[in-house]
PDB file of C-alpha atoms in Angstrom:
ATOM      1  CA  GLY A   1     -28.606  -3.943 -12.926  1.00  0.00           C
ATOM      2  CA  ALA A   2     -25.161  -5.107 -11.901  1.00  0.00           C
ATOM      3  CA  VAL A   3     -24.957  -8.862 -11.496  1.00  0.00           C
ATOM      4  CA  VAL A   4     -22.189 -10.998 -10.074  1.00  0.00           C
ATOM      5  CA  SER A   5     -22.186 -14.690 -10.893  1.00  0.00           C
ATOM      6  CA  GLN A   6     -20.330 -17.272  -8.853  1.00  0.00           C
ATOM      7  CA  HIS A   7     -19.644 -20.872  -9.828  1.00  0.00           C
ATOM      8  CA  PRO A   8     -19.950 -23.543  -8.611  1.00  0.00           C
ATOM      9  CA  SER A   9     -22.568 -23.027  -5.960  1.00  0.00           C
ATOM     10  CA  TRP A  10     -21.728 -26.215  -4.114  1.00  0.00           C
ATOM     11  CA  VAL A  11     -18.666 -28.439  -3.981  1.00  0.00           C
ATOM     12  CA  ILE A  12     -17.864 -31.595  -2.062  1.00  0.00           C
ATOM     13  CA  CYS A  13     -14.412 -33.041  -2.432  1.00  0.00           C
ATOM     14  CA  LYS A  14     -11.835 -35.176  -0.704  1.00  0.00           C
ATOM     15  CA  SER A  15      -9.167 -33.804   1.559  1.00  0.00           C
ATOM     16  CA  GLY A  16      -5.997 -32.878  -0.318  1.00  0.00           C
ATOM     17  CA  THR A  17      -7.634 -31.840  -3.568  1.00  0.00           C
ATOM     18  CA  SER A  18      -7.710 -28.335  -5.008  1.00  0.00           C
ATOM     19  CA  VAL A  19     -10.909 -26.488  -5.764  1.00  0.00           C
ATOM     20  CA  LYS A  20     -11.380 -23.520  -8.083  1.00  0.00           C
ATOM     21  CA  ILE A  21     -14.194 -21.027  -7.625  1.00  0.00           C
ATOM     22  CA  GLU A  22     -15.074 -18.497 -10.312  1.00  0.00           C
ATOM     23  CA  CYS A  23     -16.518 -15.027  -9.845  1.00  0.00           C
ATOM     24  CA  ARG A  24     -17.776 -13.109 -12.868  1.00  0.00           C
ATOM     25  CA  SER A  25     -19.217  -9.652 -13.277  1.00  0.00           C
ATOM     26  CA  LEU A  26     -21.849 -10.214 -15.944  1.00  0.00           C
ATOM     27  CA  ASP A  27     -22.683  -6.747 -17.206  1.00  0.00           C
ATOM     28  CA  PHE A  28     -19.900  -4.538 -15.947  1.00  0.00           C
ATOM     29  CA  GLN A  29     -16.152  -4.448 -15.602  1.00  0.00           C
ATOM     30  CA  ALA A  30     -14.392  -4.586 -12.274  1.00  0.00           C
ATOM     31  CA  THR A  31     -10.699  -4.009 -11.722  1.00  0.00           C
ATOM     32  CA  THR A  32     -11.229  -5.006  -8.105  1.00  0.00           C
ATOM     33  CA  MET A  33     -13.166  -7.933  -6.708  1.00  0.00           C
ATOM     34  CA  PHE A  34     -13.344  -9.168  -3.151  1.00  0.00           C
ATOM     35  CA  TRP A  35     -13.375 -12.632  -1.659  1.00  0.00           C
ATOM     36  CA  TYR A  36     -15.082 -13.317   1.669  1.00  0.00           C
ATOM     37  CA  ARG A  37     -15.461 -16.395   3.806  1.00  0.00           C
ATOM     38  CA  GLN A  38     -18.306 -17.144   6.164  1.00  0.00           C
ATOM     39  CA  PHE A  39     -18.370 -19.854   8.795  1.00  0.00           C
ATOM     40  CA  PRO A  40     -21.663 -21.092  10.274  1.00  0.00           C
ATOM     41  CA  LYS A  41     -23.483 -18.516  12.371  1.00  0.00           C
ATOM     42  CA  GLN A  42     -20.781 -15.938  11.767  1.00  0.00           C
ATOM     43  CA  SER A  43     -20.600 -12.828   9.655  1.00  0.00           C
ATOM     44  CA  LEU A  44     -18.688 -12.429   6.415  1.00  0.00           C
ATOM     45  CA  MET A  45     -14.953 -12.000   6.802  1.00  0.00           C
ATOM     46  CA  LEU A  46     -12.839 -10.476   4.074  1.00  0.00           C
ATOM     47  CA  MET A  47     -10.136 -12.843   2.847  1.00  0.00           C
ATOM     48  CA  ALA A  48      -8.524 -10.928   0.038  1.00  0.00           C
ATOM     49  CA  THR A  49      -8.826  -8.220  -2.548  1.00  0.00           C
ATOM     50  CA  SER A  50      -8.406  -9.352  -6.128  1.00  0.00           C
ATOM     51  CA  ASN A  51      -6.781  -6.827  -8.454  1.00  0.00           C
ATOM     52  CA  GLU A  52      -6.931  -7.178 -12.227  1.00  0.00           C
ATOM     53  CA  GLY A  53      -3.490  -7.541 -13.683  1.00  0.00           C
ATOM     54  CA  SER A  54      -1.655  -7.533 -10.378  1.00  0.00           C
ATOM     55  CA  LYS A  55      -1.228  -9.534  -7.200  1.00  0.00           C
ATOM     56  CA  ALA A  56      -4.051  -9.961  -4.764  1.00  0.00           C
ATOM     57  CA  THR A  57      -3.957  -8.361  -1.346  1.00  0.00           C
ATOM     58  CA  TYR A  58      -4.582 -10.783   1.487  1.00  0.00           C
ATOM     59  CA  GLU A  59      -5.968 -10.051   4.922  1.00  0.00           C
ATOM     60  CA  GLN A  60      -3.937 -10.898   7.970  1.00  0.00           C
ATOM     61  CA  GLY A  61      -4.043 -14.586   8.758  1.00  0.00           C
ATOM     62  CA  VAL A  62      -5.062 -15.692   5.259  1.00  0.00           C
ATOM     63  CA  GLU A  63      -2.421 -17.865   3.596  1.00  0.00           C
ATOM     64  CA  LYS A  64      -1.726 -16.595   0.096  1.00  0.00           C
ATOM     65  CA  ASP A  65      -0.156 -19.880  -0.969  1.00  0.00           C
ATOM     66  CA  LYS A  66      -3.230 -21.788   0.060  1.00  0.00           C
ATOM     67  CA  PHE A  67      -5.834 -19.442  -1.379  1.00  0.00           C
ATOM     68  CA  LEU A  68      -4.606 -18.584  -4.859  1.00  0.00           C
ATOM     69  CA  ILE A  69      -6.342 -15.682  -6.536  1.00  0.00           C
ATOM     70  CA  ASN A  70      -6.159 -14.876 -10.219  1.00  0.00           C
ATOM     71  CA  HIS A  71      -7.834 -11.826 -11.768  1.00  0.00           C
ATOM     72  CA  ALA A  72      -6.855 -12.185 -15.399  1.00  0.00           C
ATOM     73  CA  SER A  73      -9.628 -10.134 -16.941  1.00  0.00           C
ATOM     74  CA  LEU A  74     -11.915  -7.272 -16.015  1.00  0.00           C
ATOM     75  CA  THR A  75     -14.852  -9.636 -15.552  1.00  0.00           C
ATOM     76  CA  LEU A  76     -13.350 -12.735 -13.957  1.00  0.00           C
ATOM     77  CA  SER A  77     -11.593 -13.525 -10.700  1.00  0.00           C
ATOM     78  CA  THR A  78     -10.861 -17.038  -9.507  1.00  0.00           C
ATOM     79  CA  LEU A  79     -10.109 -18.381  -6.059  1.00  0.00           C
ATOM     80  CA  THR A  80      -8.332 -21.716  -5.833  1.00  0.00           C
ATOM     81  CA  VAL A  81      -8.248 -23.488  -2.511  1.00  0.00           C
ATOM     82  CA  THR A  82      -5.155 -25.668  -2.759  1.00  0.00           C
ATOM     83  CA  SER A  83      -4.747 -28.930  -0.882  1.00  0.00           C
ATOM     84  CA  ALA A  84      -8.050 -28.379   0.851  1.00  0.00           C
ATOM     85  CA  HIS A  85      -8.662 -29.816   4.305  1.00  0.00           C
ATOM     86  CA  PRO A  86     -11.817 -30.130   6.399  1.00  0.00           C
ATOM     87  CA  GLU A  87     -11.083 -26.873   8.208  1.00  0.00           C
ATOM     88  CA  ASP A  88     -11.347 -25.084   4.849  1.00  0.00           C
ATOM     89  CA  SER A  89     -14.986 -26.079   4.631  1.00  0.00           C
ATOM     90  CA  SER A  90     -16.913 -22.826   4.527  1.00  0.00           C
ATOM     91  CA  PHE A  91     -19.146 -20.555   2.477  1.00  0.00           C
ATOM     92  CA  TYR A  92     -17.053 -18.504   0.043  1.00  0.00           C
ATOM     93  CA  ILE A  93     -18.537 -15.327  -1.434  1.00  0.00           C
ATOM     94  CA  CYS A  94     -17.213 -12.833  -3.941  1.00  0.00           C
ATOM     95  CA  SER A  95     -18.253  -9.272  -4.632  1.00  0.00           C
ATOM     96  CA  ALA A  96     -17.564  -6.536  -7.146  1.00  0.00           C
ATOM     97  CA  ARG A  97     -18.521  -2.956  -7.706  1.00  0.00           C
ATOM     98  CA  GLU A  98     -19.295  -1.175 -10.940  1.00  0.00           C
ATOM     99  CA  GLU A  99     -16.512   1.354 -11.013  1.00  0.00           C
ATOM    100  CA  GLY A 100     -16.456   4.848 -12.362  1.00  0.00           C
ATOM    101  CA  LYS A 101     -20.056   5.469 -11.430  1.00  0.00           C
ATOM    102  CA  GLY A 102     -19.873   7.342  -8.183  1.00  0.00           C
ATOM    103  CA  ASN A 103     -21.263   5.672  -5.106  1.00  0.00           C
ATOM    104  CA  GLN A 104     -22.469   2.457  -6.675  1.00  0.00           C
ATOM    105  CA  PRO A 105     -22.919  -0.361  -4.155  1.00  0.00           C
ATOM    106  CA  GLN A 106     -21.063  -3.613  -4.216  1.00  0.00           C
ATOM    107  CA  HIS A 107     -22.878  -6.644  -5.536  1.00  0.00           C
ATOM    108  CA  PHE A 108     -22.349 -10.157  -4.343  1.00  0.00           C
ATOM    109  CA  GLY A 109     -22.368 -13.579  -5.876  1.00  0.00           C
ATOM    110  CA  ASP A 110     -24.624 -16.264  -4.480  1.00  0.00           C
ATOM    111  CA  GLY A 111     -21.695 -17.941  -2.761  1.00  0.00           C
ATOM    112  CA  THR A 112     -20.001 -21.313  -2.995  1.00  0.00           C
ATOM    113  CA  ARG A 113     -20.473 -23.840  -0.237  1.00  0.00           C
ATOM    114  CA  LEU A 114     -17.327 -25.902   0.049  1.00  0.00           C
ATOM    115  CA  SER A 115     -17.336 -29.153   1.988  1.00  0.00           C
ATOM    116  CA  ILE A 116     -14.093 -31.068   2.382  1.00  0.00           C
ATOM    117  CA  LEU A 117     -14.416 -34.678   3.505  1.00  0.00           C
TER     118      LEU A 117
ATOM    119  CA  ASP B   1     -15.288   3.359   8.594  1.00  0.00           C
ATOM    120  CA  ALA B   2     -17.758   4.488  11.202  1.00  0.00           C
ATOM    121  CA  LYS B   3     -18.906   1.784  13.579  1.00  0.00           C
ATOM    122  CA  THR B   4     -22.539   0.717  13.501  1.00  0.00           C
ATOM    123  CA  THR B   5     -24.738  -0.770  16.209  1.00  0.00           C
ATOM    124  CA  GLN B   6     -27.792  -2.876  15.446  1.00  0.00           C
ATOM    125  CA  PRO B   7     -30.097  -4.982  17.592  1.00  0.00           C
ATOM    126  CA  THR B   8     -29.222  -8.653  17.473  1.00  0.00           C
ATOM    127  CA  SER B   9     -32.672  -9.833  16.506  1.00  0.00           C
ATOM    128  CA  MET B  10     -36.199  -8.641  15.772  1.00  0.00           C
ATOM    129  CA  ASP B  11     -39.562 -10.194  15.019  1.00  0.00           C
ATOM    130  CA  CYS B  12     -42.227  -8.871  12.713  1.00  0.00           C
ATOM    131  CA  ALA B  13     -45.651 -10.159  11.764  1.00  0.00           C
ATOM    132  CA  GLU B  14     -46.243 -10.859   8.107  1.00  0.00           C
ATOM    133  CA  GLY B  15     -47.883  -7.912   6.374  1.00  0.00           C
ATOM    134  CA  ARG B  16     -46.739  -5.413   8.945  1.00  0.00           C
ATOM    135  CA  ALA B  17     -43.962  -2.890   8.530  1.00  0.00           C
ATOM    136  CA  ALA B  18     -40.527  -3.957   9.729  1.00  0.00           C
ATOM    137  CA  ASN B  19     -38.458  -1.114  11.120  1.00  0.00           C
ATOM    138  CA  LEU B  20     -34.805  -1.958  11.569  1.00  0.00           C
ATOM    139  CA  PRO B  21     -32.706   0.607  13.449  1.00  0.00           C
ATOM    140  CA  CYS B  22     -29.010   1.331  13.128  1.00  0.00           C
ATOM    141  CA  ASN B  23     -26.841   3.664  15.172  1.00  0.00           C
ATOM    142  CA  HIS B  24     -23.783   5.233  13.559  1.00  0.00           C
ATOM    143  CA  SER B  25     -22.939   8.146  15.815  1.00  0.00           C
ATOM    144  CA  THR B  26     -19.370   8.542  14.496  1.00  0.00           C
ATOM    145  CA  ILE B  27     -20.356   8.818  10.839  1.00  0.00           C
ATOM    146  CA  SER B  28     -18.339  11.276   8.771  1.00  0.00           C
ATOM    147  CA  GLY B  29     -19.725  13.806   6.345  1.00  0.00           C
ATOM    148  CA  ASN B  30     -18.742  11.842   3.248  1.00  0.00           C
ATOM    149  CA  GLU B  31     -19.914   8.451   4.481  1.00  0.00           C
ATOM    150  CA  TYR B  32     -23.027   6.807   3.153  1.00  0.00           C
ATOM    151  CA  VAL B  33     -25.300   4.377   4.959  1.00  0.00           C
ATOM    152  CA  TYR B  34     -25.706   1.104   3.060  1.00  0.00           C
ATOM    153  CA  TRP B  35     -28.115  -1.697   3.865  1.00  0.00           C
ATOM    154  CA  TYR B  36     -27.681  -5.274   2.755  1.00  0.00           C
ATOM    155  CA  ARG B  37     -29.442  -8.453   3.724  1.00  0.00           C
ATOM    156  CA  GLN B  38     -28.427 -12.072   3.648  1.00  0.00           C
ATOM    157  CA  ILE B  39     -30.999 -14.772   3.308  1.00  0.00           C
ATOM    158  CA  HIS B  40     -29.847 -18.116   4.616  1.00  0.00           C
ATOM    159  CA  SER B  41     -27.222 -19.782   2.413  1.00  0.00           C
ATOM    160  CA  GLN B  42     -27.146 -16.958  -0.117  1.00  0.00           C
ATOM    161  CA  GLY B  43     -24.798 -14.066  -0.828  1.00  0.00           C
ATOM    162  CA  PRO B  44     -25.650 -10.632   0.571  1.00  0.00           C
ATOM    163  CA  GLN B  45     -28.223  -8.649  -1.374  1.00  0.00           C
ATOM    164  CA  TYR B  46     -27.989  -4.892  -1.736  1.00  0.00           C
ATOM    165  CA  ILE B  47     -31.131  -3.102  -0.513  1.00  0.00           C
ATOM    166  CA  ILE B  48     -30.632   0.632  -0.416  1.00  0.00           C
ATOM    167  CA  HIS B  49     -28.210   3.380   0.499  1.00  0.00           C
ATOM    168  CA  GLY B  50     -28.304   7.072   1.335  1.00  0.00           C
ATOM    169  CA  LEU B  51     -26.223  10.025   2.424  1.00  0.00           C
ATOM    170  CA  LYS B  52     -28.550  12.369   4.296  1.00  0.00           C
ATOM    171  CA  ASN B  53     -31.888  12.438   2.513  1.00  0.00           C
ATOM    172  CA  ASN B  54     -34.483   9.757   2.965  1.00  0.00           C
ATOM    173  CA  GLU B  55     -34.494   7.228   0.165  1.00  0.00           C
ATOM    174  CA  THR B  56     -37.064   4.819  -1.194  1.00  0.00           C
ATOM    175  CA  ASN B  57     -36.903   2.091  -3.775  1.00  0.00           C
ATOM    176  CA  GLU B  58     -38.938  -0.952  -4.685  1.00  0.00           C
ATOM    177  CA  MET B  59     -37.558  -2.911  -1.758  1.00  0.00           C
ATOM    178  CA  ALA B  60     -37.473  -0.534   1.154  1.00  0.00           C
ATOM    179  CA  SER B  61     -37.256   2.967   2.567  1.00  0.00           C
ATOM    180  CA  LEU B  62     -34.293   4.431   4.378  1.00  0.00           C
ATOM    181  CA  ILE B  63     -34.849   7.136   6.959  1.00  0.00           C
ATOM    182  CA  ILE B  64     -31.748   8.992   8.129  1.00  0.00           C
ATOM    183  CA  THR B  65     -31.973  11.350  11.083  1.00  0.00           C
ATOM    184  CA  GLU B  66     -31.080  14.978  10.563  1.00  0.00           C
ATOM    185  CA  ASP B  67     -27.860  14.639  12.565  1.00  0.00           C
ATOM    186  CA  ARG B  68     -27.070  11.441  10.569  1.00  0.00           C
ATOM    187  CA  LYS B  69     -26.209   9.560  13.730  1.00  0.00           C
ATOM    188  CA  SER B  70     -28.838   6.918  13.177  1.00  0.00           C
ATOM    189  CA  SER B  71     -31.048   5.476  10.494  1.00  0.00           C
ATOM    190  CA  THR B  72     -33.975   3.115  10.062  1.00  0.00           C
ATOM    191  CA  LEU B  73     -34.605   0.652   7.282  1.00  0.00           C
ATOM    192  CA  ILE B  74     -38.299   0.153   6.658  1.00  0.00           C
ATOM    193  CA  LEU B  75     -39.777  -2.850   4.889  1.00  0.00           C
ATOM    194  CA  PRO B  76     -43.335  -1.572   4.432  1.00  0.00           C
ATOM    195  CA  HIS B  77     -45.141  -4.899   4.174  1.00  0.00           C
ATOM    196  CA  ALA B  78     -42.930  -7.686   5.418  1.00  0.00           C
ATOM    197  CA  THR B  79     -43.329 -11.150   3.933  1.00  0.00           C
ATOM    198  CA  LEU B  80     -41.940 -14.491   5.064  1.00  0.00           C
ATOM    199  CA  ARG B  81     -39.290 -14.161   2.360  1.00  0.00           C
ATOM    200  CA  ASP B  82     -37.923 -11.087   4.131  1.00  0.00           C
ATOM    201  CA  THR B  83     -36.624 -13.289   6.940  1.00  0.00           C
ATOM    202  CA  ALA B  84     -32.876 -12.655   6.800  1.00  0.00           C
ATOM    203  CA  VAL B  85     -29.924 -11.020   8.515  1.00  0.00           C
ATOM    204  CA  TYR B  86     -29.863  -7.297   7.779  1.00  0.00           C
ATOM    205  CA  TYR B  87     -26.578  -5.414   7.780  1.00  0.00           C
ATOM    206  CA  CYS B  88     -26.154  -1.673   8.162  1.00  0.00           C
ATOM    207  CA  ILE B  89     -22.766  -0.547   6.837  1.00  0.00           C
ATOM    208  CA  VAL B  90     -21.290   2.927   6.768  1.00  0.00           C
ATOM    209  CA  ARG B  91     -18.825   3.585   3.989  1.00  0.00           C
ATOM    210  CA  VAL B  92     -17.413   6.376   1.873  1.00  0.00           C
ATOM    211  CA  GLY B  93     -19.567   6.350  -1.253  1.00  0.00           C
ATOM    212  CA  ASN B  94     -17.010   5.902  -3.996  1.00  0.00           C
ATOM    213  CA  SER B  95     -14.596   3.851  -1.976  1.00  0.00           C
ATOM    214  CA  GLY B  96     -13.068   0.903  -3.731  1.00  0.00           C
ATOM    215  CA  TYR B  97     -12.516  -0.943  -0.502  1.00  0.00           C
ATOM    216  CA  ALA B  98     -14.333  -4.009   0.780  1.00  0.00           C
ATOM    217  CA  LEU B  99     -17.330  -3.827   3.075  1.00  0.00           C
ATOM    218  CA  ASN B 100     -16.971  -4.560   6.763  1.00  0.00           C
ATOM    219  CA  PHE B 101     -19.845  -6.702   7.930  1.00  0.00           C
ATOM    220  CA  GLY B 102     -20.821  -6.589  11.567  1.00  0.00           C
ATOM    221  CA  LYS B 103     -23.222  -9.056  13.115  1.00  0.00           C
ATOM    222  CA  GLY B 104     -26.348  -7.434  11.723  1.00  0.00           C
ATOM    223  CA  THR B 105     -29.945  -7.889  12.826  1.00  0.00           C
ATOM    224  CA  SER B 106     -31.617 -11.235  12.382  1.00  0.00           C
ATOM    225  CA  LEU B 107     -35.175 -10.456  11.304  1.00  0.00           C
ATOM    226  CA  LEU B 108     -37.785 -13.164  11.661  1.00  0.00           C
ATOM    227  CA  VAL B 109     -41.074 -12.575   9.879  1.00  0.00           C
ATOM    228  CA  THR B 110     -43.813 -14.726  11.336  1.00  0.00           C
ATOM    229  CA  PRO B 111     -47.146 -15.781   9.816  1.00  0.00           C
TER     230      PRO B 111
END
């Protein structure tokens, strides 16, 4: 079945550094991938839609210059948190859907827990 | 997307059936009902989806009322590993848009 892989699963870094998170669709191609963020005891909130070969679409309130998204191939999207600060600490999750196959569900990565010190 | 309403939390004894309800009274004719769950510190896991007929797979059964205004996810023999937050999401089937997650139902399976 469709599998989405996310890497790394856990990151701890100092304030001011940049962190890159990868999201791969392992056995299917996806022109669109989604990035969510989840704070403790809250539900998932959509951050942005990653589009292969074009610019990402960001949700209101999400800074595009801080959360850089690159979707250079049909199986890989990356999210880079630039100049990360403690308030960026969160659980970041990506998802993708196998396209061209009717009402296929979206599949999610296992998430990346980001802790900024 | 149609709005969904789920109970905040539920308990279930291990080995018993867990029945999780979802109301979606404003569902449109081309919208499917999707169920996902999120175990603590993991990404959401797809469980099942349906349009109007009842569906069953290796994980669960989905019962949709005839008027499609509500549905029930059934875990036939709940185990401790089924403890998770369960999300009912209504969405057009072939939509390329993201999923809108509500607060879901926190299911606790007890020994």
